[in-house]
Tab-separated table of C-alpha atoms in Angstrom:
chain	number	residue	atom	x	y	z
A	1	MET	CA	12.541	27.455	39.023
A	2	ASP	CA	15.184	28.385	41.025
A	3	GLN	CA	17.938	27.250	38.797
A	4	THR	CA	20.460	26.518	41.358
A	5	ALA	CA	18.034	23.602	42.802
A	6	LEU	CA	17.652	21.774	39.289
A	7	PRO	CA	17.094	18.356	39.905
A	8	ASP	CA	19.438	15.154	39.294
A	9	ILE	CA	18.521	12.284	37.308
A	10	SER	CA	18.564	10.134	39.738
A	11	GLU	CA	15.583	12.049	41.677
A	12	VAL	CA	13.646	11.946	38.345
A	13	SER	CA	10.883	9.624	37.743
A	14	LEU	CA	11.167	7.893	34.579
A	15	PRO	CA	9.099	4.455	33.247
A	16	VAL	CA	11.185	1.161	32.265
A	17	ILE	CA	10.905	0.848	28.678
A	18	GLN	CA	9.936	-2.618	27.597
A	19	PRO	CA	11.269	-4.614	24.489
A	20	ALA	CA	8.958	-3.986	21.590
A	21	PRO	CA	6.624	-6.475	21.630
A	22	GLN	CA	6.349	-8.611	18.482
A	23	PRO	CA	3.196	-8.888	16.014
A	24	THR	CA	0.652	-10.144	17.980
A	25	VAL	CA	-1.562	-13.297	16.640
A	26	SER	CA	-4.355	-10.438	15.697
A	27	ASP	CA	-1.739	-8.721	13.626
A	28	GLN	CA	-0.681	-12.203	11.928
A	29	VAL	CA	-4.040	-12.892	10.763
A	30	PHE	CA	-4.326	-9.266	9.554
A	31	ASN	CA	-1.562	-9.507	7.506
A	32	ALA	CA	-2.139	-12.846	5.919
A	33	LEU	CA	-5.788	-12.129	4.993
A	34	GLN	CA	-5.106	-8.904	3.819
A	35	GLN	CA	-2.123	-10.026	1.465
A	36	ARG	CA	-4.747	-12.617	0.091
A	37	ILE	CA	-7.191	-10.385	-0.538
A	38	LEU	CA	-5.059	-7.563	-2.241
A	39	THR	CA	-3.671	-10.648	-4.613
A	40	LEU	CA	-7.029	-11.867	-5.131
A	41	GLU	CA	-6.581	-15.587	-3.705
A	42	LEU	CA	-9.381	-14.374	-2.096
A	43	PRO	CA	-11.329	-12.733	-4.515
A	44	PRO	CA	-14.677	-10.708	-4.242
A	45	GLN	CA	-17.556	-11.995	-2.717
A	46	THR	CA	-15.318	-14.858	-0.471
A	47	LYS	CA	-16.952	-16.194	1.989
A	48	ILE	CA	-15.308	-16.250	4.934
A	49	SER	CA	-15.972	-17.197	8.388
A	50	GLU	CA	-14.292	-16.995	12.245
A	51	ALA	CA	-14.744	-20.625	12.398
A	52	ASP	CA	-12.500	-21.455	9.380
A	53	VAL	CA	-10.113	-19.408	9.604
A	54	SER	CA	-9.164	-19.744	12.993
A	55	LYS	CA	-9.071	-23.794	12.742
A	56	LYS	CA	-7.188	-23.197	9.473
A	57	MET	CA	-4.339	-21.019	11.130
A	58	GLY	CA	-4.446	-22.916	14.394
A	59	VAL	CA	-5.523	-19.829	16.600
A	60	SER	CA	-8.511	-19.006	18.697
A	61	ARG	CA	-11.361	-17.010	17.371
A	62	GLN	CA	-10.578	-13.932	19.481
A	63	PRO	CA	-7.431	-12.512	17.575
A	64	VAL	CA	-9.569	-13.516	14.332
A	65	ARG	CA	-12.497	-11.547	15.012
A	66	GLU	CA	-10.341	-8.760	16.081
A	67	ALA	CA	-8.704	-8.889	11.923
A	68	PHE	CA	-12.004	-9.067	10.650
A	69	LYS	CA	-12.659	-5.976	12.537
A	70	ARG	CA	-9.873	-4.179	11.370
A	71	LEU	CA	-10.458	-5.534	7.283
A	72	ALA	CA	-13.983	-4.738	7.662
A	73	LYS	CA	-12.498	-0.710	8.527
A	74	LEU	CA	-10.519	-0.568	5.567
A	75	GLY	CA	-13.305	-1.783	3.533
A	76	PHE	CA	-12.383	-5.319	2.718
A	77	LEU	CA	-14.629	-7.612	4.345
A	78	ASN	CA	-18.437	-7.021	4.909
A	79	ILE	CA	-19.306	-8.034	8.207
A	80	ARG	CA	-23.328	-8.912	8.362
A	81	PRO	CA	-24.249	-10.849	11.542
A	82	GLN	CA	-26.128	-14.099	11.713
A	83	ALA	CA	-24.941	-14.176	7.953
A	84	SER	CA	-22.469	-14.880	5.765
A	85	THR	CA	-18.863	-12.437	6.040
A	86	MET	CA	-17.825	-11.869	2.890
A	87	VAL	CA	-14.261	-10.407	0.833
A	88	SER	CA	-16.210	-7.121	-0.673
A	89	LEU	CA	-16.451	-5.996	-3.883
A	90	ILE	CA	-13.628	-3.596	-5.384
A	91	SER	CA	-15.129	-0.019	-5.006
A	92	GLU	CA	-14.674	2.085	-7.829
A	93	ARG	CA	-15.543	4.906	-5.435
A	94	ASP	CA	-12.932	3.918	-3.378
A	95	VAL	CA	-10.361	3.155	-5.817
A	96	LEU	CA	-10.716	6.801	-7.034
A	97	ARG	CA	-10.126	8.326	-3.542
A	98	ALA	CA	-7.036	6.417	-2.848
A	99	LYS	CA	-6.224	7.575	-6.547
A	100	PHE	CA	-6.570	11.270	-5.350
A	101	ILE	CA	-5.031	10.760	-2.043
A	102	ARG	CA	-1.765	9.370	-3.417
A	103	ILE	CA	-1.578	12.417	-6.343
A	104	ALA	CA	-2.036	14.674	-3.702
A	105	LEU	CA	0.773	13.573	-1.331
A	106	GLU	CA	3.118	11.878	-3.942
A	107	VAL	CA	3.235	14.974	-6.340
A	108	HIS	CA	4.537	17.165	-3.250
A	109	THR	CA	6.968	14.503	-2.115
A	110	CYS	CA	8.280	14.392	-5.760
A	111	ARG	CA	9.171	17.850	-6.054
A	112	THR	CA	10.619	17.841	-2.767
A	113	ALA	CA	12.699	14.882	-3.908
A	114	CYS	CA	14.204	17.235	-6.656
A	115	GLU	CA	15.471	19.522	-4.088
A	116	VAL	CA	16.858	17.518	-0.908
A	117	ILE	CA	17.826	14.101	-2.727
A	118	THR	CA	21.617	13.508	-1.960
A	119	PRO	CA	23.664	10.668	-4.099
A	120	LYS	CA	22.898	7.788	-1.340
A	121	GLY	CA	19.590	8.284	-2.004
A	122	ILE	CA	19.558	8.375	-5.646
A	123	ASP	CA	22.264	5.341	-5.754
A	124	ALA	CA	18.989	3.783	-3.553
A	125	LEU	CA	16.490	4.233	-6.010
A	126	ASN	CA	18.569	3.486	-8.868
A	127	ALA	CA	18.946	-0.519	-6.816
A	128	LEU	CA	15.155	-0.382	-6.785
A	129	ILE	CA	14.858	-0.040	-10.793
A	130	ALA	CA	17.688	-2.613	-11.170
A	131	GLN	CA	15.840	-5.011	-8.928
A	132	GLN	CA	12.341	-4.256	-10.582
A	133	ARG	CA	14.205	-5.341	-14.130
A	134	ALA	CA	14.577	-8.776	-12.969
A	135	ALA	CA	11.430	-8.745	-11.683
A	136	VAL	CA	10.029	-7.984	-15.251
A	137	ALA	CA	12.532	-10.139	-16.800
A	138	ALA	CA	11.482	-13.180	-14.748
A	139	ASN	CA	7.582	-11.924	-15.177
A	140	ASP	CA	7.914	-12.318	-11.739
A	141	LYS	CA	4.296	-10.288	-11.081
A	142	ARG	CA	4.171	-10.002	-7.197
A	143	ARG	CA	8.077	-9.078	-6.641
A	144	PHE	CA	7.395	-6.794	-8.754
A	145	HIS	CA	4.218	-5.256	-7.188
A	146	ALA	CA	6.255	-5.205	-3.854
A	147	LEU	CA	9.255	-3.089	-5.803
A	148	ASP	CA	7.211	-1.051	-6.754
A	149	ASP	CA	5.745	-0.043	-3.607
A	150	ALA	CA	9.261	0.444	-2.430
A	151	PHE	CA	10.044	2.794	-5.131
A	152	HIS	CA	7.103	4.877	-3.934
A	153	ARG	CA	7.726	4.397	-0.301
A	154	GLU	CA	11.796	5.196	-1.240
A	155	ILE	CA	11.377	8.648	-2.823
A	156	CYS	CA	8.949	9.202	0.462
A	157	VAL	CA	12.117	8.548	2.688
A	158	GLN	CA	14.793	10.200	0.782
A	159	SER	CA	12.501	13.230	0.807
A	160	GLY	CA	12.419	13.399	4.277
A	161	VAL	CA	8.360	12.557	4.940
A	162	GLY	CA	8.787	8.505	4.882
A	163	PHE	CA	5.811	9.036	7.422
A	164	VAL	CA	3.524	9.844	4.364
A	165	TRP	CA	4.107	6.698	3.267
A	166	ASP	CA	2.226	5.330	5.971
A	167	LEU	CA	-0.449	7.514	5.012
A	168	ILE	CA	-0.636	6.669	1.490
A	169	HIS	CA	-0.655	2.853	2.702
A	170	ASP	CA	-3.618	2.766	4.611
A	171	SER	CA	-5.857	3.979	1.811
A	172	LYS	CA	-3.912	2.134	-1.537
A	173	GLY	CA	-5.290	-1.164	-0.606
A	174	HIS	CA	-8.281	-0.761	-3.281
A	175	MET	CA	-6.063	0.504	-5.699
A	176	ASP	CA	-3.829	-2.770	-5.178
A	177	ARG	CA	-6.808	-4.959	-6.015
A	178	ILE	CA	-6.932	-3.245	-9.299
A	179	ARG	CA	-2.787	-3.703	-10.004
A	180	MET	CA	-2.833	-6.946	-9.131
A	181	LEU	CA	-5.795	-7.447	-11.649
A	182	SER	CA	-3.821	-5.982	-14.485
A	183	LEU	CA	-0.019	-6.388	-13.414
A	184	ASP	CA	0.721	-8.840	-17.036
A	185	ALA	CA	4.107	-8.809	-18.307
A	186	THR	CA	3.039	-5.888	-20.560
A	187	SER	CA	1.699	-3.584	-17.873
A	188	GLN	CA	4.912	-4.229	-15.501
A	189	ARG	CA	7.253	-3.288	-18.239
A	190	LEU	CA	5.135	0.276	-18.794
A	191	ALA	CA	5.314	0.554	-14.834
A	192	LEU	CA	8.791	-0.016	-15.158
A	193	ASP	CA	9.614	2.706	-17.984
A	194	GLU	CA	7.455	5.245	-16.007
A	195	HIS	CA	9.397	4.735	-12.580
A	196	ILE	CA	12.855	5.723	-14.692
A	197	VAL	CA	11.249	8.833	-16.091
A	198	ILE	CA	10.426	9.789	-12.999
A	199	LEU	CA	13.713	8.895	-11.591
A	200	ASP	CA	15.266	10.890	-14.574
A	201	ALA	CA	13.725	14.003	-13.198
A	202	ILE	CA	14.145	14.084	-9.873
A	203	ILE	CA	17.774	12.926	-10.458
A	204	LYS	CA	17.905	16.093	-13.063
A	205	ARG	CA	16.126	18.207	-10.169
A	206	LYS	CA	13.251	18.974	-12.643
A	207	PRO	CA	10.496	19.251	-10.280
A	208	GLU	CA	7.758	20.119	-12.761
A	209	ASP	CA	8.605	16.908	-15.219
A	210	ALA	CA	8.335	14.597	-12.360
A	211	ALA	CA	4.984	15.911	-11.171
A	212	ALA	CA	3.918	15.848	-14.697
A	213	ALA	CA	5.222	11.929	-14.460
A	214	PHE	CA	3.835	10.990	-11.024
A	215	VAL	CA	0.403	12.445	-12.620
A	216	GLN	CA	0.463	10.447	-15.405
A	217	HIS	CA	1.755	7.000	-13.613
A	218	LEU	CA	-0.992	7.327	-11.224
A	219	SER	CA	-3.916	8.217	-13.214
A	220	ARG	CA	-3.310	5.368	-15.378
A	221	ILE	CA	-5.297	3.412	-13.130
A	222	ASP	CA	-8.457	5.341	-14.782
A	223	ASP	CA	-7.706	3.207	-17.835
A	224	LEU	CA	-7.410	-0.164	-15.930
A	225	ILE	CA	-10.553	0.274	-14.143
A	226	ALA	CA	-12.647	0.768	-17.567
A	227	THR	CA	-10.856	-2.835	-18.902
A	228	ILE	CA	-11.022	-4.643	-15.878
A	229	LYS	CA	-14.320	-3.855	-14.645
A	230	ALA	CA	-15.457	-5.304	-18.388
A	231	GLU	CA	-13.864	-8.176	-17.769
A	232	ASN	CA	-15.006	-9.030	-14.505
A	233	HIS	CA	-18.166	-6.883	-13.747
A	234	SER	CA	-19.666	-8.980	-10.868
A	235	TRP	CA	-16.564	-7.885	-8.801
A	236	PHE	CA	-17.250	-4.504	-8.638
A	237	THR	CA	-19.167	-1.948	-7.009
A	238	ASP	CA	-19.828	2.255	-8.273
A	239	GLY	CA	-19.868	3.048	-4.450
A	240	ALA	CA	-19.497	1.917	-1.013
A	241	GLU	CA	-21.062	-1.155	0.166
């Protein structure tokens, strides 16, 4: 291009930016149902219908149908034409796949955190630890579960790779149902202690110690599967449904 004939910005066509949309009705239905599946308010094998959900939530069936399809794609619903739609069984295979993905991504992320985390980032993680202590003291497992996620997400953010948490979030739902089944006062304290060990290694900038602590923390799901499966065998399947 002739550098003497550069266009003025007024001559360049640009789109008009629209305000960011609020969550759609379908998004809201999806989020509400997913949360209740993950927390086991809707346990495996619960029958669920578009008609019942649309009536209860005061919406048309179309956004419910869209939410159902998204939940089915993630493996949380089994939609059978001309038959009952049901909350899926907990797939042991999918739980172990999610664990593999988390370890692969988060171990690398925590090593990065050891190299780049700032004092402000450390303060943010310490604040989450303090909030977790309060949740444990109150035996508020839903609050602790949310803070557990926030801690892992914050490590990604402070490592400069916040997008990694988006990848993890899409696969970890199968682990979450196991975690909610096992999240009593004892397991909350154990998870908190493991978070403290991870943070201590990050603060001391010891990447191998942080990585080892992460692997131990995330691998505890193996023992949880065995214990919970023995108590709730009808909720599990060894493979995909």
